[in-house]
Amino acid sequence: MTELELIIDLHKNSERQGPGSENDTLKALDYLDLPTDQNLKVADIGCGSGGQTISLAKNLNGKIIAVDLFPEFLNELNEKTQKSGLTDKIVTLEKSMDDLPFNEGEFDLIWSEGAIYNIGFENGLKKWKDYLKVGGYLAVSEITWITQSRPKEIEEFWKTEYPEVDTASNKIRQLENNGYSLVGYFYLSQDSWIETYYKPMQARFENFLKRNDNSELAKKVVEDNQAEIDLYQKFKDYYSYGFYIARKNE
Ligand SMILES: C[S@@+](CC[C@H](N)C(=O)[O-])C[C@H]1O[C@@H](n2cnc3c(N)ncnc32)[C@H](O)[C@@H]1O
């Protein structure tokens, strides 16, 4: 297996592929003022195995197109959809988020948890805006500094990993500059990183190594993820995922 295949293998059969929780999804959803008597059209971009997609489907009246690049995650979501009796509400689409086959003004809501960074926050805001109706909502979570200054070690790490890392005030300005109005913002609690993402991942390490014959590459994948967890533990007061809920103006 390649390193990418191993990374997918490690993240398979998990509730979430990134920090977040059902509470956070519902909290973000609470900011929206959407008609309850209409069939809404929703896109969940970078859905992974669809932890948040299922919550959205249970709480919204309409149809969700759940998009991801990797069929392994979409297959899992399809199984969950069947088991939850939500097949009339969720369809999956294997596509890259920068090459979506959507029409102008098609969606009431575009959702994306922990995934817009793959094409960059500002690029994503611009691209996806076309697919939203005027007055439609964008709800995205994005890595965000939660203090004005921070130790050099973590500053340099994130600047290298994701040069667009920034404070919420600068991210909100980008939303405003690109024709959105902010309707809500909060950042994820430490539990949404540790309890619902990192701890379940650590619990999968042993089986992951076993089924991959303790290969050097599998060990490296575990070490890299453990290093990410250690870094989070050390610097968790300085960054989180910010959840941005905004409305398209024009
Ligand atoms: C950090 S995970 C978040 C998954 C899920 N939203 C969650 O919060 O559990 C990022 C997701 O983006 C997907 N992804 C990465 N690059 C992508 C692309 N170019 N187009 C669509 N999805 C992509 C990954 O497969 C992964 O499922």
XYZ file of C-alpha atoms and ligand atoms in Angstrom:
277
model
C 0.000 0.000 0.000
C 1.098 3.561 -0.658
C 1.255 6.073 2.171
C -2.004 7.679 0.995
C -3.738 4.267 0.955
C -2.478 3.649 4.484
C -3.745 7.021 5.676
C -7.178 6.191 4.247
C -6.990 2.759 5.887
C -6.235 4.334 9.288
C -9.193 6.702 8.985
C -11.652 4.068 7.791
C -14.328 2.762 10.150
C -14.263 5.865 12.271
C -17.032 8.276 13.104
C -14.991 11.279 11.946
C -11.891 11.930 9.869
C -11.147 15.243 11.559
C -11.891 17.216 14.735
C -15.610 17.834 15.280
C -18.660 16.329 16.949
C -22.390 15.980 16.542
C -22.840 18.800 19.098
C -20.741 21.130 16.935
C -22.716 20.231 13.810
C -26.002 20.927 15.622
C -24.645 24.150 17.128
C -23.669 25.427 13.653
C -27.018 24.309 12.248
C -28.784 26.351 14.925
C -27.501 29.595 13.365
C -29.346 28.969 10.097
C -32.729 30.434 9.395
C -33.953 28.069 6.695
C -37.547 27.410 5.680
C -38.809 24.188 7.302
C -41.641 23.636 4.823
C -39.455 23.386 1.704
C -37.280 20.672 0.274
C -33.820 22.155 0.726
C -30.866 21.338 -1.447
C -27.639 20.849 0.506
C -24.047 19.943 -0.431
C -21.697 18.439 2.168
C -18.232 18.834 0.654
C -15.316 16.689 1.873
C -17.862 14.615 3.777
C -15.531 11.699 4.633
C -17.503 8.797 6.094
C -20.293 11.273 6.804
C -20.577 11.704 10.602
C -21.954 15.201 10.025
C -23.937 14.201 6.904
C -26.124 11.862 8.947
C -26.747 14.594 11.564
C -27.672 17.065 8.817
C -30.035 14.576 7.171
C -31.784 13.911 10.485
C -32.253 17.617 11.136
C -32.996 19.131 7.728
C -35.862 18.741 5.333
C -34.367 18.079 1.906
C -31.705 16.326 -0.099
C -27.962 16.256 0.665
C -25.304 15.609 -1.964
C -22.304 14.317 0.002
C -19.040 14.768 -1.909
C -15.627 13.239 -1.295
C -12.594 12.320 -3.359
C -12.233 8.839 -1.882
C -14.751 6.027 -2.548
C -13.650 4.155 0.623
C -15.265 6.883 2.757
C -18.323 7.228 0.517
C -18.981 3.478 0.694
C -19.036 3.742 4.484
C -21.432 6.665 4.307
C -23.696 4.715 1.930
C -23.852 1.871 4.470
C -24.662 4.261 7.326
C -27.321 5.935 5.177
C -28.999 2.575 4.525
C -28.844 1.563 8.179
C -30.339 4.880 9.301
C -33.150 4.714 6.733
C -32.011 7.980 5.121
C -31.614 6.838 1.503
C -34.211 9.340 0.295
C -32.178 12.201 1.813
C -28.494 11.451 1.074
C -26.747 10.745 -2.223
C -22.969 10.442 -2.509
C -20.762 11.858 -5.240
C -17.127 10.918 -5.857
C -15.594 14.172 -7.086
C -12.899 16.659 -6.252
C -14.108 19.764 -4.438
C -12.410 21.999 -7.006
C -14.202 20.358 -9.928
C -17.836 20.102 -8.915
C -20.588 19.482 -11.484
C -23.015 21.878 -9.795
C -25.148 24.643 -11.333
C -25.203 28.308 -10.452
C -27.555 29.085 -7.560
C -28.441 25.440 -6.986
C -27.999 25.119 -3.207
C -29.669 26.497 -0.092
C -26.733 25.357 2.029
C -23.128 24.322 1.494
C -21.565 22.511 4.443
C -17.928 21.500 4.841
C -16.303 20.320 8.087
C -12.517 20.235 8.233
C -12.086 19.973 4.474
C -12.034 23.368 2.702
C -8.268 23.646 3.456
C -7.716 21.105 0.667
C -8.297 23.878 -1.877
C -7.616 26.808 0.478
C -10.220 28.765 2.445
C -10.477 31.834 0.214
C -10.390 29.837 -3.013
C -13.169 27.596 -1.653
C -15.323 30.581 -0.606
C -15.062 32.026 -4.094
C -15.635 28.798 -6.013
C -18.544 27.517 -3.958
C -20.366 30.869 -3.810
C -21.545 30.395 -7.398
C -23.435 27.235 -6.407
C -25.363 29.000 -3.613
C -28.686 30.791 -4.001
C -28.688 34.436 -2.938
C -29.445 34.260 0.800
C -28.119 30.688 0.915
C -25.730 29.626 3.661
C -22.138 28.463 3.829
C -21.048 26.585 6.981
C -17.374 25.622 7.075
C -14.820 24.722 9.701
C -11.241 25.810 9.200
C -8.021 25.728 11.222
C -7.840 29.060 13.096
C -5.557 30.810 15.589
C -7.505 31.525 18.752
C -5.006 34.049 20.170
C -3.290 37.080 18.595
C 0.217 35.731 19.240
C 1.695 32.293 19.843
C 4.945 30.393 20.385
C 7.270 30.292 17.393
C 7.275 26.472 17.212
C 3.549 26.193 16.543
C 3.471 29.302 14.358
C 6.153 27.818 12.097
C 4.558 24.359 12.039
C 1.201 25.638 10.814
C 2.664 28.217 8.442
C 4.487 25.342 6.725
C 1.563 22.889 6.823
C -1.082 25.398 5.797
C 0.079 28.920 4.968
C -3.515 30.242 5.096
C -3.770 29.592 8.857
C -5.046 32.855 10.404
C -7.147 34.454 13.122
C -10.957 34.432 12.987
C -11.064 38.201 12.398
C -9.005 37.822 9.223
C -11.053 34.827 8.034
C -14.276 36.783 8.649
C -12.858 39.693 6.635
C -12.224 37.268 3.756
C -15.837 36.116 3.939
C -17.044 39.745 3.871
C -14.699 40.664 1.012
C -16.134 37.800 -1.020
C -19.814 38.677 -0.726
C -20.871 36.840 2.440
C -22.223 38.167 5.756
C -21.249 36.342 8.912
C -24.188 34.957 10.883
C -22.232 32.965 13.455
C -18.816 31.881 14.638
C -17.479 29.569 17.339
C -14.423 27.438 17.681
C -14.336 23.731 18.533
C -13.739 22.726 22.140
C -10.748 20.594 23.116
C -13.124 17.638 23.577
C -14.019 17.865 19.890
C -10.364 17.182 19.097
C -9.466 14.723 21.834
C -12.612 12.759 22.709
C -14.224 12.444 19.298
C -11.154 12.392 17.039
C -7.741 11.708 18.613
C -8.703 9.107 21.255
C -10.718 6.932 18.817
C -7.825 7.215 16.343
C -5.284 6.091 18.951
C -7.540 3.140 19.776
C -7.287 2.038 16.124
C -3.442 2.186 15.942
C -2.851 -1.402 17.148
C -5.209 -3.109 14.696
C -4.070 -0.848 11.893
C -0.442 -1.912 12.439
C -1.434 -5.597 12.716
C -3.457 -5.682 9.506
C -0.619 -3.897 7.702
C 2.024 -6.385 8.963
C 3.789 -3.714 11.013
C 5.294 -2.340 7.813
C 7.737 0.559 8.071
C 5.312 2.784 6.192
C 2.414 1.840 8.489
C 4.617 2.624 11.512
C 5.472 5.992 9.968
C 1.766 6.802 9.493
C 1.136 6.047 13.191
C 4.179 8.080 14.277
C 3.110 11.077 12.156
C -0.384 11.012 13.618
C 0.949 10.610 17.160
C 3.268 13.589 16.561
C 0.234 15.644 15.451
C -1.572 14.626 18.659
C 1.452 15.545 20.816
C 1.666 18.923 19.139
C -2.014 19.526 19.775
C -1.612 18.580 23.454
C 1.273 21.021 23.797
C -0.283 23.960 21.939
C -4.046 23.428 22.221
C -4.562 26.881 23.738
C -3.441 28.544 20.512
C -5.411 26.909 17.693
C -8.623 25.108 16.896
C -11.071 24.675 14.087
C -13.198 27.811 13.769
C -16.743 27.164 12.558
C -17.881 29.961 10.221
C -21.548 30.285 9.285
C -22.220 32.907 6.625
C -24.914 34.035 4.195
C -24.438 34.848 0.525
C -25.303 38.495 -0.141
C -25.466 38.910 -3.865
C -10.274 16.092 7.693
S -11.332 15.129 6.676
C -12.944 15.662 7.222
C -14.019 14.652 6.901
C -15.398 14.929 7.519
N -15.985 16.158 7.013
C -15.304 14.976 9.023
O -15.288 16.097 9.579
O -15.230 13.904 9.634
C -11.152 15.877 5.072
C -11.938 15.169 3.974
O -11.692 15.810 2.725
C -11.588 14.815 1.717
N -10.853 15.388 0.581
C -9.523 15.653 0.486
N -9.244 16.246 -0.702
C -10.438 16.351 -1.360
C -10.818 16.880 -2.625
N -9.936 17.434 -3.443
N -12.121 16.821 -2.971
C -13.049 16.267 -2.149
N -12.748 15.756 -0.944
C -11.455 15.799 -0.551
C -10.884 13.669 2.407
O -11.086 12.450 1.745
C -11.528 13.706 3.782
O -12.680 12.902 3.833
